[in-house]
Structures are given as C-alpha cells and as structure tokens.
Amino acid sequence: MIALEGISKTYPKSTTPAVQELDLQVPEGSISMFIGPSGCGKTTTLKMMNRLIEPTTGRILLDGDDVTDVNADELRRRIGYVIQQVGLFPHFTIGDNIAVVPKILGWDRNRIAARVDELLHLVGLEPKDYRDRYPRQLSGGQQQRVGVARGLAADPSVMLMDEPVGAIDPITRERIQDEFLELQQIAKTICFVTHDLTEAVKLGDRIAVFGPGGTLQQYDTPDMILTHPANEFVAEFVGAGAAVRRLSLLELSRLELQPVDLDGTAASNGSPTYEADAQGRPVRWAYLPGTADLPKLVTVPRTGTVYDAVDVMLDSQTELVGVVDEQQKLQGALWWRDLVEGLTTKAGS
Ligand code: ADP
Ligand code: MG
C-alpha cells in the first residue's frame, strides 16, 4: 500500500505550492487514477512518491516504510515509473532499454535476457522481432509498450504512470488500455495520471481529482465521482453527461439485480418467475408482480453494461430485461424504473 500523509510541495523560488496537504491512500493491488487540469500537481505527486523530488512537508509510506529511509536502488526496484515521453534511449536497442534497471541492480546476463523476452511477450511484441531493434524503428504505440515493459522490468510492487498512453491514436489507445487491465492482474499497486475521464473511469478502482494549487478535491470510486461529485469543481470537471457516461461503463455483473425464480420451483415470494427450456435457458415470463400483462422475455449478458440493457429495453419496448450468465442461465432482472430511481451496485464492487 502507498500512503501519502500531509504531503505539500513548494518548489524553490515559487510562492505558491504545487501540492498542498495531500492525504491519500492507494490500497495494495488497486489502481488510482489522478486527473485534473494541467498544472495542478499530478506529476509532482508521482515524482515525490519515487523521490525524484522531495516533499516540503509530510511523509510517504510504501508498505509501511517511509520512502526517505529506503535507499535509491531499493526504491527503483520497488517502484516502476513510466512517463508520457517514453524516454527510451535512442542508441540502445529495445532489449537494452528494457534492461536498464536490472543492469543497475546487477542481475546476471542470463537472467536479464530471460526477463527482457518475458516482458516483450507480455506487452505483445514478439521478442525475436523487436529485441534488437532501435526505438526509431518502432511506432509511437510500440515505443509506449516498451516504456511499460521497462517500468515493469525489476518486477516492482508499485507502478507510477504519468499519462503513459496520452500521445497515442484512439484505437491503439484502447487496445493498450485493455492490455493494461490484463497486466494489472499481476496485482500491482498503480498510480496512473491521465487527462481523459473515460480512461480514468475505465481503468481506475479509485479516481483522485486534483484542483488548483495541488489540492485534492475528491478521492473516490468512479461511480461516486460521476454520481456524487463532492463539490462544484468536481461537478464542473466531470461535466454534463456524467450520468449517461456511467451507464456505458457500469457492468451488469456489478449490479444488485432483482432475484428471479424458475417457475414451479421456489415458493413464490413475489419475485418475477420464468419458464425455462430443457437446458435451463429462459423462455418466457410466467409471473410478474403487479401486472397480468407479461412482456416478451428479452435478455442481455451480464458481461454487458447498463447501456446495453437500456438498448435491449428500448429495442424490444419492454420495461424489464433478464440478465444471463455465460451458460445463458438467468441471474436476475433489471427494470426500467431501477434505472430512473437509481442503480444499486453490489457491496465492495
Ligand atoms: P500536472 O502534472 O498536474 O500538470 P505539475 O505537477 O507538473 O502539474 O505542476 C504543478 C505546479 O508546479 C505547476 O504550477 C508547475 O508550473 C509547477 N512546477 C512543476 N515542476 C516545477 C519545477 N521543477 N520547478 C518549479 N515549478 C514547477
Ligand atoms: Mg503532469
């Protein structure tokens, strides 16, 4: 876990702080996205975490250790850092660029070579094709991946990423984001600066919204940021359309759905009841509370989003949709009125 306690930074010769009284905790294995207007202290905050700059006041704990007590090599091993400009060394091969930190740490050649190949593989660049090339022989997106591989080289427990996919075209960007979500399953603790709210919502477990003078305006789940902005600044920042944006980001698997019963099995407790075919797949509604007029049973996979559910409801002109799992078994129902009255997400998701 990373904990910032009362962190402030005023640069020399500056009269106003770049970061002010920052208290923030990033739980182990989670991603926190830093977002906010330019100049509000996001980069400064990351650089204090890996001690490229020293805070003026406050302390930073990494798994309980004050980072100022950890020596620089040890910190480099524990923290990977990826910056927007990539910063690959032009005269080093891709392999040598990735190997920078392991070399500093004195790993032997075989171990370094194996690690380089493993990482190239991980970021989707075939080692034998890319290992010996130079940065200029790669596209911007590919260089970006090399930057990520380099950040991961010494298997750090923490990754700091400063707009790592900022300068990339939208399609490559989306692919990298998806790959990144897979990468994260290595259970890294990640702080990730972005200027893109959609990216923040997609990738983040939590979002930190920074404001003028390096003040933290809100630190919360994407859902809460979008639906309960803490103040005018955050409301303005997330902007119009936040509620609709949330629909396309909220996965059905995260919702508390209305329970449904298979017809003729459970004792009726007023839940919607459906009939199923021999494989247990839903066929039609048998009973719905409060109405004798049974609509067609339409379904949407639980891997879809609320937006998909709305689409199905509008398309089939029904007020409810069944949510099915990968085996087409009905998991529950979502009503139109739930959307209007407010969706409830499951605890802890
Ligand atoms: P962000 O990453 O959110 O755009 P920064 O952390 O880069 O913001 O900058 C925060 C503030 O600190 C800005 O006002 C910026 O001009 C100032 N700043 C950043 N780096 C330095 C520096 N090395 N010396 C003096 N001021 C700096
Ligand atoms: Mg910055």
CSV table of C-alpha atoms and ligand atoms in Angstrom, one decimal:
chain,number,residue,atom,x,y,z
A,1,MET,CA,0.0,0.0,0.0
A,2,ILE,CA,1.0,3.6,-0.7
A,3,ALA,CA,0.1,6.3,1.9
A,4,LEU,CA,0.7,10.0,1.5
A,5,GLU,CA,0.3,11.9,4.8
A,6,GLY,CA,0.1,15.6,4.8
A,7,ILE,CA,2.2,16.0,1.7
A,8,SER,CA,3.0,19.5,0.4
A,9,LYS,CA,5.5,20.7,-2.1
A,10,THR,CA,6.5,24.3,-2.8
A,11,TYR,CA,9.2,24.5,-5.5
A,12,PRO,CA,12.3,26.7,-4.8
A,13,LYS,CA,11.6,30.3,-5.8
A,14,SER,CA,7.9,29.6,-6.1
A,15,THR,CA,5.4,31.5,-3.9
A,16,THR,CA,2.5,29.1,-4.3
A,17,PRO,CA,2.5,25.4,-3.5
A,18,ALA,CA,2.4,22.8,-6.3
A,19,VAL,CA,0.8,20.3,-4.0
A,20,GLN,CA,-1.0,21.1,-0.8
A,21,GLU,CA,-1.8,19.0,2.3
A,22,LEU,CA,-2.3,15.8,0.3
A,23,ASP,CA,-3.6,12.8,2.2
A,24,LEU,CA,-4.2,9.8,0.0
A,25,GLN,CA,-4.0,6.0,0.3
A,26,VAL,CA,-3.7,3.6,-2.6
A,27,PRO,CA,-4.6,0.1,-1.4
A,28,GLU,CA,-2.4,-2.8,-2.4
A,29,GLY,CA,-3.3,-4.3,-5.8
A,30,SER,CA,-5.5,-1.4,-6.8
A,31,ILE,CA,-5.3,1.4,-9.4
A,32,SER,CA,-5.8,5.0,-8.5
A,33,MET,CA,-6.2,7.4,-11.4
A,34,PHE,CA,-5.0,11.0,-10.9
A,35,ILE,CA,-6.9,13.5,-13.0
A,36,GLY,CA,-7.4,17.3,-13.1
A,37,PRO,CA,-6.4,20.4,-15.1
A,38,SER,CA,-2.9,20.9,-16.2
A,39,GLY,CA,-0.6,22.3,-13.5
A,40,CYS,CA,-2.5,21.0,-10.5
A,41,GLY,CA,0.3,18.9,-9.2
A,42,LYS,CA,-0.2,15.4,-10.5
A,43,THR,CA,3.3,14.9,-11.9
A,44,THR,CA,4.8,16.5,-8.8
A,45,THR,CA,2.9,14.0,-6.7
A,46,LEU,CA,4.2,11.0,-8.6
A,47,LYS,CA,7.8,12.3,-8.5
A,48,MET,CA,7.6,12.6,-4.8
A,49,MET,CA,6.5,9.0,-4.5
A,50,ASN,CA,9.7,7.7,-6.1
A,51,ARG,CA,11.8,10.5,-4.7
A,52,LEU,CA,12.7,12.3,-7.9
A,53,ILE,CA,11.8,15.3,-5.8
A,54,GLU,CA,11.5,15.7,-2.1
A,55,PRO,CA,8.3,16.9,-0.4
A,56,THR,CA,8.4,20.1,1.6
A,57,THR,CA,6.3,18.6,4.3
A,58,GLY,CA,4.6,15.3,5.1
A,59,ARG,CA,5.7,11.8,4.5
A,60,ILE,CA,5.1,8.9,2.1
A,61,LEU,CA,4.9,5.4,3.2
A,62,LEU,CA,5.4,2.4,0.9
A,63,ASP,CA,4.2,-0.8,2.6
A,64,GLY,CA,4.7,1.0,5.9
A,65,ASP,CA,8.3,2.2,5.2
A,66,ASP,CA,8.9,5.9,4.9
A,67,VAL,CA,10.4,6.2,1.4
A,68,THR,CA,13.0,8.7,2.6
A,69,ASP,CA,14.5,5.8,4.7
A,70,VAL,CA,14.7,3.5,1.6
A,71,ASN,CA,17.9,3.7,-0.5
A,72,ALA,CA,17.6,4.7,-4.1
A,73,ASP,CA,18.3,1.3,-5.7
A,74,GLU,CA,15.9,-0.4,-3.4
A,75,LEU,CA,13.2,2.2,-4.3
A,76,ARG,CA,13.9,1.7,-8.1
A,77,ARG,CA,13.3,-2.0,-7.6
A,78,ARG,CA,10.1,-1.5,-5.8
A,79,ILE,CA,8.7,1.3,-7.9
A,80,GLY,CA,8.4,1.3,-11.7
A,81,TYR,CA,8.0,4.6,-13.4
A,82,VAL,CA,6.5,5.2,-16.9
A,83,ILE,CA,6.3,8.7,-18.4
A,84,GLN,CA,4.5,10.0,-21.4
A,85,GLN,CA,7.5,11.0,-23.4
A,86,VAL,CA,8.6,7.3,-23.0
A,87,GLY,CA,12.2,8.5,-22.8
A,88,LEU,CA,13.7,5.4,-24.5
A,89,PHE,CA,17.4,5.8,-25.1
A,90,PRO,CA,17.7,6.2,-28.9
A,91,HIS,CA,21.1,4.4,-29.2
A,92,PHE,CA,20.1,1.5,-27.0
A,93,THR,CA,18.3,-1.5,-28.6
A,94,ILE,CA,14.8,-2.2,-27.3
A,95,GLY,CA,16.3,-5.1,-25.2
A,96,ASP,CA,18.9,-2.8,-23.6
A,97,ASN,CA,16.3,-0.1,-22.9
A,98,ILE,CA,14.2,-2.6,-21.0
A,99,ALA,CA,17.2,-3.9,-19.2
A,100,VAL,CA,18.3,-0.6,-17.7
A,101,VAL,CA,17.1,-1.1,-14.1
A,102,PRO,CA,18.0,-4.8,-13.9
A,103,LYS,CA,21.6,-3.8,-15.0
A,104,ILE,CA,21.8,-1.2,-12.3
A,105,LEU,CA,20.7,-3.8,-9.9
A,106,GLY,CA,23.5,-6.1,-11.1
A,107,TRP,CA,21.4,-9.0,-12.4
A,108,ASP,CA,23.4,-11.6,-14.4
A,109,ARG,CA,23.2,-11.7,-18.2
A,110,ASN,CA,21.0,-14.7,-18.5
A,111,ARG,CA,18.5,-13.5,-16.0
A,112,ILE,CA,18.3,-10.2,-17.8
A,113,ALA,CA,17.9,-11.8,-21.2
A,114,ALA,CA,15.1,-14.0,-20.0
A,115,ARG,CA,13.3,-11.1,-18.3
A,116,VAL,CA,13.5,-8.9,-21.4
A,117,ASP,CA,11.9,-11.6,-23.5
A,118,GLU,CA,9.3,-12.3,-21.0
A,119,LEU,CA,8.3,-8.6,-20.8
A,120,LEU,CA,8.3,-8.1,-24.6
A,121,HIS,CA,6.0,-11.0,-24.8
A,122,LEU,CA,3.8,-9.6,-22.1
A,123,VAL,CA,3.3,-6.3,-23.9
A,124,GLY,CA,2.6,-8.0,-27.2
A,125,LEU,CA,5.9,-7.5,-29.0
A,126,GLU,CA,7.5,-10.7,-30.3
A,127,PRO,CA,11.0,-10.8,-28.7
A,128,LYS,CA,12.9,-12.2,-31.7
A,129,ASP,CA,11.4,-9.4,-33.9
A,130,TYR,CA,11.8,-6.5,-31.6
A,131,ARG,CA,14.6,-7.2,-29.1
A,132,ASP,CA,17.4,-5.9,-31.3
A,133,ARG,CA,15.7,-3.0,-33.0
A,134,TYR,CA,16.2,0.6,-32.1
A,135,PRO,CA,13.4,2.9,-30.8
A,136,ARG,CA,13.1,4.9,-34.0
A,137,GLN,CA,12.2,1.6,-35.8
A,138,LEU,CA,9.0,1.3,-33.7
A,139,SER,CA,5.7,3.1,-33.9
A,140,GLY,CA,4.8,5.5,-31.1
A,141,GLY,CA,2.4,2.9,-29.7
A,142,GLN,CA,5.0,0.2,-29.7
A,143,GLN,CA,7.6,2.5,-28.1
A,144,GLN,CA,5.0,3.2,-25.4
A,145,ARG,CA,4.7,-0.5,-24.7
A,146,VAL,CA,8.4,-0.8,-24.4
A,147,GLY,CA,8.2,2.0,-21.9
A,148,VAL,CA,5.7,0.0,-19.9
A,149,ALA,CA,7.9,-3.1,-20.2
A,150,ARG,CA,10.9,-1.1,-18.9
A,151,GLY,CA,8.8,0.1,-16.0
A,152,LEU,CA,7.9,-3.5,-15.1
A,153,ALA,CA,11.5,-4.9,-15.6
A,154,ALA,CA,12.5,-5.4,-12.0
A,155,ASP,CA,9.0,-6.6,-11.1
A,156,PRO,CA,8.2,-3.6,-8.9
A,157,SER,CA,5.3,-3.9,-6.5
A,158,VAL,CA,4.3,-0.3,-7.4
A,159,MET,CA,3.9,1.3,-10.8
A,160,LEU,CA,3.7,5.0,-11.3
A,161,MET,CA,2.4,6.0,-14.8
A,162,ASP,CA,2.3,9.6,-16.0
A,163,GLU,CA,-0.1,9.8,-19.0
A,164,PRO,CA,1.5,6.7,-20.5
A,165,VAL,CA,-1.0,6.4,-23.3
A,166,GLY,CA,-1.5,10.1,-23.8
A,167,ALA,CA,0.0,10.7,-27.2
A,168,ILE,CA,-1.4,7.7,-29.0
A,169,ASP,CA,-4.3,7.4,-31.5
A,170,PRO,CA,-7.6,6.3,-30.0
A,171,ILE,CA,-7.7,2.8,-31.4
A,172,THR,CA,-4.2,1.9,-30.3
A,173,ARG,CA,-5.0,3.6,-27.0
A,174,GLU,CA,-8.0,1.4,-26.4
A,175,ARG,CA,-6.0,-1.7,-27.2
A,176,ILE,CA,-3.3,-0.7,-24.7
A,177,GLN,CA,-5.9,0.1,-22.1
A,178,ASP,CA,-7.4,-3.4,-22.5
A,179,GLU,CA,-3.9,-5.0,-22.3
A,180,PHE,CA,-3.2,-2.8,-19.3
A,181,LEU,CA,-6.2,-4.2,-17.4
A,182,GLU,CA,-4.8,-7.7,-18.0
A,183,LEU,CA,-1.3,-6.5,-16.9
A,184,GLN,CA,-2.9,-5.3,-13.7
A,185,GLN,CA,-3.8,-8.8,-12.8
A,186,ILE,CA,-0.2,-9.2,-11.7
A,187,ALA,CA,-1.7,-7.4,-8.7
A,188,LYS,CA,0.5,-4.2,-8.9
A,189,THR,CA,-0.4,-1.2,-6.9
A,190,ILE,CA,-0.7,1.6,-9.5
A,191,CYS,CA,-1.0,5.4,-9.6
A,192,PHE,CA,-1.8,6.5,-13.1
A,193,VAL,CA,-2.1,10.1,-14.3
A,194,THR,CA,-4.5,10.8,-17.2
A,195,HIS,CA,-6.2,13.8,-18.6
A,196,ASP,CA,-9.0,11.5,-20.0
A,197,LEU,CA,-12.0,11.0,-17.8
A,198,THR,CA,-13.2,8.0,-19.8
A,199,GLU,CA,-9.8,6.4,-19.3
A,200,ALA,CA,-9.9,7.2,-15.5
A,201,VAL,CA,-13.3,5.6,-15.2
A,202,LYS,CA,-12.4,2.5,-17.3
A,203,LEU,CA,-9.1,1.7,-15.6
A,204,GLY,CA,-9.5,3.1,-12.1
A,205,ASP,CA,-10.6,1.5,-8.8
A,206,ARG,CA,-10.5,5.0,-7.5
A,207,ILE,CA,-10.1,8.4,-9.0
A,208,ALA,CA,-8.3,11.3,-7.4
A,209,VAL,CA,-9.5,14.7,-8.8
A,210,PHE,CA,-6.8,17.4,-8.3
A,211,GLY,CA,-7.7,21.1,-8.3
A,212,PRO,CA,-5.9,24.4,-8.3
A,213,GLY,CA,-2.9,24.7,-6.1
A,214,GLY,CA,-2.4,21.0,-5.9
A,215,THR,CA,-5.4,20.4,-3.7
A,216,LEU,CA,-7.2,17.1,-3.7
A,217,GLN,CA,-10.9,17.7,-4.5
A,218,GLN,CA,-12.2,14.2,-4.3
A,219,TYR,CA,-10.8,10.7,-4.0
A,220,ASP,CA,-13.4,8.1,-4.6
A,221,THR,CA,-14.7,5.3,-6.8
A,222,PRO,CA,-15.5,6.2,-10.4
A,223,ASP,CA,-19.2,5.6,-9.6
A,224,MET,CA,-19.2,8.1,-6.8
A,225,ILE,CA,-17.2,10.7,-8.7
A,226,LEU,CA,-19.7,10.5,-11.5
A,227,THR,CA,-22.9,10.4,-9.4
A,228,HIS,CA,-21.9,12.3,-6.3
A,229,PRO,CA,-19.3,14.9,-7.1
A,230,ALA,CA,-18.0,16.3,-3.8
A,231,ASN,CA,-18.2,20.0,-4.9
A,232,GLU,CA,-18.7,22.4,-7.7
A,233,PHE,CA,-15.2,21.9,-9.0
A,234,VAL,CA,-15.6,18.2,-9.5
A,235,ALA,CA,-19.1,18.5,-10.9
A,236,GLU,CA,-17.8,21.0,-13.4
A,237,PHE,CA,-14.9,18.8,-14.2
A,238,VAL,CA,-16.9,15.6,-14.8
A,239,GLY,CA,-19.3,17.8,-16.8
A,240,ALA,CA,-22.6,17.3,-18.4
A,241,GLY,CA,-23.3,13.7,-19.5
A,242,ALA,CA,-21.8,12.1,-16.5
A,243,ALA,CA,-24.9,10.1,-15.7
A,244,VAL,CA,-25.1,8.8,-19.2
A,245,ARG,CA,-21.4,8.1,-19.3
A,246,ARG,CA,-21.9,6.0,-16.2
A,247,LEU,CA,-24.4,3.8,-18.0
A,248,SER,CA,-22.0,2.7,-20.6
A,249,LEU,CA,-19.3,2.0,-18.0
A,250,LEU,CA,-21.3,0.2,-15.4
A,251,GLU,CA,-21.2,-3.6,-15.9
A,252,LEU,CA,-24.3,-5.5,-15.2
A,253,SER,CA,-22.3,-8.0,-13.2
A,254,ARG,CA,-21.7,-5.3,-10.6
A,255,LEU,CA,-25.4,-4.5,-10.0
A,256,GLU,CA,-27.8,-5.8,-7.4
A,257,LEU,CA,-30.4,-7.3,-9.7
A,258,GLN,CA,-33.9,-8.3,-8.8
A,259,PRO,CA,-34.0,-12.0,-7.9
A,260,VAL,CA,-36.0,-14.2,-10.2
A,261,ASP,CA,-37.4,-17.7,-9.7
A,262,LEU,CA,-37.8,-20.6,-12.1
A,263,ASP,CA,-41.5,-21.3,-12.5
A,264,GLY,CA,-42.7,-24.2,-10.3
A,265,THR,CA,-39.6,-24.5,-8.2
A,266,ALA,CA,-39.2,-21.9,-5.4
A,267,ALA,CA,-42.1,-21.0,-3.2
A,268,SER,CA,-43.4,-17.8,-4.8
A,269,ASN,CA,-42.3,-14.8,-2.8
A,270,GLY,CA,-43.5,-12.2,-5.2
A,271,SER,CA,-40.4,-12.3,-7.4
A,272,PRO,CA,-40.6,-12.5,-11.2
A,273,THR,CA,-41.0,-16.1,-12.3
A,274,TYR,CA,-39.9,-17.5,-15.6
A,275,GLU,CA,-40.2,-20.7,-17.6
A,276,ALA,CA,-37.1,-22.4,-19.0
A,277,ASP,CA,-36.3,-24.9,-21.7
A,278,ALA,CA,-34.7,-28.3,-21.1
A,279,GLN,CA,-31.2,-26.7,-20.9
A,280,GLY,CA,-32.4,-24.3,-18.3
A,281,ARG,CA,-32.4,-21.3,-20.6
A,282,PRO,CA,-35.2,-18.7,-20.0
A,283,VAL,CA,-38.0,-18.8,-22.5
A,284,ARG,CA,-40.8,-16.6,-21.2
A,285,TRP,CA,-42.0,-14.8,-18.1
A,286,ALA,CA,-44.6,-16.8,-16.1
A,287,TYR,CA,-45.4,-14.2,-13.5
A,288,LEU,CA,-44.5,-10.6,-12.8
A,289,PRO,CA,-45.6,-8.8,-9.7
A,290,GLY,CA,-48.2,-6.2,-10.2
A,291,THR,CA,-49.1,-7.0,-13.8
A,292,ALA,CA,-51.1,-9.5,-15.7
A,293,ASP,CA,-49.6,-8.3,-19.0
A,294,LEU,CA,-46.5,-10.3,-19.5
A,295,PRO,CA,-44.0,-8.8,-21.9
A,296,LYS,CA,-41.6,-10.8,-24.0
A,297,LEU,CA,-38.6,-12.2,-22.1
A,298,VAL,CA,-35.5,-10.5,-23.5
A,299,THR,CA,-32.0,-11.0,-22.1
A,300,VAL,CA,-28.7,-9.3,-22.0
A,301,PRO,CA,-25.4,-10.9,-21.0
A,302,ARG,CA,-24.1,-9.9,-17.5
A,303,THR,CA,-20.8,-9.1,-19.1
A,304,GLY,CA,-22.6,-6.2,-20.9
A,305,THR,CA,-23.2,-2.8,-19.5
A,306,VAL,CA,-26.3,-0.9,-18.3
A,307,TYR,CA,-26.1,0.9,-21.6
A,308,ASP,CA,-26.6,-2.5,-23.4
A,309,ALA,CA,-29.6,-3.3,-21.1
A,310,VAL,CA,-31.2,0.0,-22.0
A,311,ASP,CA,-30.6,-0.6,-25.7
A,312,VAL,CA,-32.4,-4.0,-25.4
A,313,MET,CA,-35.3,-2.5,-23.5
A,314,LEU,CA,-35.8,0.3,-26.0
A,315,ASP,CA,-35.4,-2.0,-28.9
A,316,SER,CA,-38.0,-4.6,-27.6
A,317,GLN,CA,-40.2,-2.0,-25.9
A,318,THR,CA,-40.1,-3.8,-22.6
A,319,GLU,CA,-39.7,-2.4,-19.1
A,320,LEU,CA,-37.5,-5.2,-17.9
A,321,VAL,CA,-34.7,-7.3,-19.1
A,322,GLY,CA,-33.3,-10.6,-17.9
A,323,VAL,CA,-29.6,-10.8,-17.2
A,324,VAL,CA,-27.9,-14.1,-18.2
A,325,ASP,CA,-24.6,-15.7,-17.4
A,326,GLU,CA,-22.2,-17.3,-19.9
A,327,GLN,CA,-24.4,-20.5,-19.8
A,328,GLN,CA,-27.5,-18.5,-20.7
A,329,LYS,CA,-28.8,-19.0,-17.2
A,330,LEU,CA,-31.0,-16.2,-15.8
A,331,GLN,CA,-29.2,-14.4,-13.0
A,332,GLY,CA,-31.8,-11.7,-12.2
A,333,ALA,CA,-33.8,-8.9,-13.7
A,334,LEU,CA,-33.3,-5.2,-14.3
A,335,TRP,CA,-36.3,-2.9,-14.5
A,336,TRP,CA,-36.5,0.4,-16.3
A,337,ARG,CA,-37.7,2.0,-13.1
A,338,ASP,CA,-34.4,0.9,-11.4
A,339,LEU,CA,-32.5,3.0,-13.9
A,340,VAL,CA,-34.6,6.0,-13.1
A,341,GLU,CA,-34.7,5.5,-9.3
A,342,GLY,CA,-31.0,4.8,-9.1
A,343,LEU,CA,-29.0,1.7,-9.6
A,344,THR,CA,-27.5,-0.2,-6.6
A,345,THR,CA,-24.1,-1.8,-7.0
A,346,LYS,CA,-23.1,-4.8,-5.0
A,347,ALA,CA,-21.1,-4.1,-1.9
A,348,GLY,CA,-17.4,-3.9,-2.5
A,349,SER,CA,-17.6,-3.5,-6.2
B,1,ADP,P1,0.4,18.5,-13.5
B,1,ADP,O1,1.2,17.2,-13.7
B,1,ADP,O2,-0.9,18.3,-12.8
B,1,ADP,O3,0.2,19.2,-14.9
B,1,ADP,P2,2.8,19.5,-12.2
B,1,ADP,O4,3.0,18.7,-11.0
B,1,ADP,O5,3.6,19.3,-13.4
B,1,ADP,O6,1.2,19.5,-12.6
B,1,ADP,O7,3.0,21.1,-11.8
B,1,ADP,C1,2.3,21.6,-10.7
B,1,ADP,C2,2.8,23.1,-10.5
B,1,ADP,O8,4.2,23.1,-10.2
B,1,ADP,C3,2.7,23.9,-11.8
B,1,ADP,O9,2.3,25.2,-11.4
B,1,ADP,C4,4.1,23.9,-12.3
B,1,ADP,O10,4.3,25.0,-13.1
B,1,ADP,C5,5.0,23.8,-11.1
B,1,ADP,N1,6.2,23.1,-11.4
B,1,ADP,C6,6.4,21.8,-11.8
B,1,ADP,N2,7.7,21.5,-11.9
B,1,ADP,C7,8.4,22.5,-11.4
B,1,ADP,C8,9.8,22.8,-11.2
B,1,ADP,N3,10.7,21.8,-11.5
B,1,ADP,N4,10.1,24.0,-10.7
B,1,ADP,C9,9.2,24.9,-10.4
B,1,ADP,N5,7.9,24.7,-10.6
B,1,ADP,C10,7.5,23.6,-11.1
B,2,MG,MG,1.9,16.3,-15.5
